Amino acid sequence: MNLAQVLRTAPDAPSAFQSAGQRSAELYADILAVAPGGDGRVDIEAVQSRPSILRRTAALLSEALPPGTDRLVCAGPDGIAVTTALALHTGLPFATVTGGTGGGDEARLTGEAHAGEHTVVVVPLVGTAQDAAPPVLAARKAGMRVSGVLSVLDSSDGSGGSSVADVLQERYDVRFHALFSAFPALPALPAFSTTTDKKEVDPR
């Protein structure tokens, strides 16, 4: 039993401890505080330059990682800060992907990566499914098994008819989970489920 479970069941648990929902709501408010406007635009670099936000973001992202994850993969340079924080929090190694967005350069994976590893792609800010495509494809080209895409903020508004989660599932057969939506009216995405994911147990 972990500390959170103990505190939930203890009759004399101190009220100073926040619930998961309270921690999430407080972090979301702090992230929105650095946004230049209320239309879904968020300065993700400003978010990642604040250690207190980065630390709490990594803690929440870690709770959404599927069991048995071997490595993280992110697209540089935008995803390096939050992925580094998540790696430090979990002890998981990570590799980075450069290129593959708009300029015609093929995505290249750098850093240690091994065929057969179960990996999760980290993309701090997702506006469309294409934002996650280069690291997903680069990881798969290296022989890695991509089980999902994790994001801090989903800034898509659903106006295209299909959600980011639907497109990633249909095109690449990967799950998508964002901590927050820039448009709270949209239904929240569930975290990766340990009962419905294809990889349910640690394969090692």
Short mmCIF file of C-alpha atoms in Angstrom, two decimals, residues 20-146:
data_model
loop_
_atom_site.label_atom_id
_atom_site.label_comp_id
_atom_site.label_asym_id
_atom_site.label_seq_id
_atom_site.Cartn_x
_atom_site.Cartn_y
_atom_site.Cartn_z
CA ALA A 20 -5.15 13.97 -6.80
CA GLY A 21 -7.97 16.14 -8.14
CA GLN A 22 -6.85 19.12 -6.10
CA ARG A 23 -3.25 18.75 -7.23
CA SER A 24 -4.36 18.48 -10.85
CA ALA A 25 -6.64 21.53 -10.63
CA GLU A 26 -3.93 23.62 -8.98
CA LEU A 27 -1.38 22.67 -11.62
CA TYR A 28 -3.82 23.43 -14.42
CA ALA A 29 -4.49 26.87 -12.97
CA ASP A 30 -0.75 27.56 -12.80
CA ILE A 31 -0.27 26.43 -16.41
CA LEU A 32 -3.09 28.66 -17.64
CA ALA A 33 -1.56 31.57 -15.71
CA VAL A 34 1.33 31.63 -18.18
CA ALA A 35 -0.97 31.50 -21.23
CA PRO A 36 -1.07 34.67 -23.36
CA GLY A 37 -4.79 34.30 -24.00
CA GLY A 38 -7.86 32.24 -23.24
CA ASP A 39 -8.22 30.72 -26.70
CA GLY A 40 -6.09 27.63 -26.13
CA ARG A 41 -2.76 29.29 -26.86
CA VAL A 42 -0.22 28.36 -24.23
CA ASP A 43 3.45 29.28 -24.19
CA ILE A 44 4.76 25.78 -23.58
CA GLU A 45 8.32 27.08 -23.19
CA ALA A 46 7.17 29.34 -20.35
CA VAL A 47 5.48 26.35 -18.74
CA GLN A 48 8.64 24.25 -19.00
CA SER A 49 10.89 26.99 -17.63
CA ARG A 50 9.16 26.98 -14.23
CA PRO A 51 10.65 24.26 -12.01
CA SER A 52 7.64 24.04 -9.70
CA ILE A 53 5.28 23.47 -12.65
CA LEU A 54 7.68 21.06 -14.33
CA ARG A 55 8.12 18.99 -11.18
CA ARG A 56 4.38 18.60 -10.58
CA THR A 57 3.74 17.93 -14.27
CA ALA A 58 6.25 15.09 -14.23
CA ALA A 59 4.56 13.58 -11.17
CA LEU A 60 1.13 13.59 -12.85
CA LEU A 61 2.50 12.29 -16.16
CA SER A 62 4.21 9.42 -14.35
CA GLU A 63 0.84 8.24 -13.05
CA ALA A 64 -0.37 7.83 -16.64
CA LEU A 65 2.57 5.70 -17.83
CA PRO A 66 1.59 2.15 -18.79
CA PRO A 67 3.20 -0.56 -16.66
CA GLY A 68 6.32 -2.06 -18.16
CA THR A 69 7.42 1.07 -20.03
CA ASP A 70 11.12 0.73 -20.89
CA ARG A 71 11.94 4.10 -22.41
CA LEU A 72 10.54 7.54 -23.22
CA VAL A 73 10.86 9.22 -26.61
CA CYS A 74 10.34 12.92 -27.25
CA ALA A 75 10.63 15.37 -30.12
CA GLY A 76 13.38 17.92 -29.56
CA PRO A 77 13.82 20.61 -28.69
CA ASP A 78 10.27 21.33 -27.44
CA GLY A 79 9.82 18.10 -25.51
CA ILE A 80 13.22 17.77 -23.87
CA ALA A 81 12.53 19.71 -20.66
CA VAL A 82 9.33 17.92 -19.64
CA THR A 83 10.72 14.54 -20.72
CA THR A 84 13.88 15.10 -18.70
CA ALA A 85 11.73 15.93 -15.67
CA LEU A 86 9.67 12.77 -16.23
CA ALA A 87 12.85 10.69 -16.65
CA LEU A 88 14.26 12.05 -13.39
CA HIS A 89 10.98 11.36 -11.59
CA THR A 90 10.63 7.78 -12.86
CA GLY A 91 14.20 6.69 -13.55
CA LEU A 92 13.29 5.85 -17.15
CA PRO A 93 15.84 6.65 -19.89
CA PHE A 94 14.79 8.56 -22.98
CA ALA A 95 15.76 9.22 -26.58
CA THR A 96 15.06 12.31 -28.69
CA VAL A 97 13.79 12.78 -32.23
CA THR A 98 14.72 15.69 -34.46
CA GLY A 99 13.40 16.66 -37.88
CA GLY A 100 10.33 15.29 -39.61
CA THR A 101 8.15 18.38 -39.19
CA GLY A 102 7.29 20.56 -42.14
CA GLY A 103 10.78 21.09 -43.55
CA GLY A 104 10.93 17.77 -45.36
CA ASP A 105 13.77 16.42 -43.20
CA GLU A 106 13.32 12.82 -42.14
CA ALA A 107 12.84 12.34 -38.42
CA ARG A 108 16.01 11.04 -36.76
CA LEU A 109 16.17 9.31 -33.40
CA THR A 110 19.24 10.07 -31.27
CA GLY A 111 20.30 8.53 -28.02
CA GLU A 112 20.18 4.94 -26.85
CA ALA A 113 17.21 2.94 -28.10
CA HIS A 114 16.70 -0.78 -28.57
CA ALA A 115 14.40 -2.78 -30.80
CA GLY A 116 11.58 -4.39 -28.86
CA GLU A 117 11.53 -1.82 -26.07
CA HIS A 118 8.11 -0.63 -24.92
CA THR A 119 8.13 3.13 -25.20
CA VAL A 120 5.87 6.10 -24.63
CA VAL A 121 6.18 9.25 -26.73
CA VAL A 122 6.04 12.54 -24.82
CA VAL A 123 4.76 15.65 -26.63
CA PRO A 124 4.14 18.59 -24.25
CA LEU A 125 1.68 20.47 -26.46
CA VAL A 126 -0.51 18.71 -29.02
CA GLY A 127 -2.65 20.65 -31.49
CA THR A 128 -3.10 17.92 -34.09
CA ALA A 129 -2.16 14.26 -34.40
CA GLN A 130 0.66 15.33 -36.73
CA ASP A 131 2.48 16.87 -33.75
CA ALA A 132 3.05 13.36 -32.40
CA ALA A 133 3.64 11.59 -35.71
CA PRO A 134 7.43 12.15 -36.18
CA PRO A 135 8.54 10.68 -32.83
CA VAL A 136 6.03 7.82 -33.10
CA LEU A 137 7.26 6.88 -36.58
CA ALA A 138 10.94 7.32 -35.67
CA ALA A 139 10.57 5.06 -32.63
CA ARG A 140 8.81 2.41 -34.67
CA LYS A 141 11.47 2.62 -37.38
CA ALA A 142 14.02 1.82 -34.67
CA GLY A 143 12.02 -1.30 -33.82
CA MET A 144 10.50 0.05 -30.62
CA ARG A 145 6.94 -0.73 -29.54
CA VAL A 146 5.04 2.53 -29.04
#
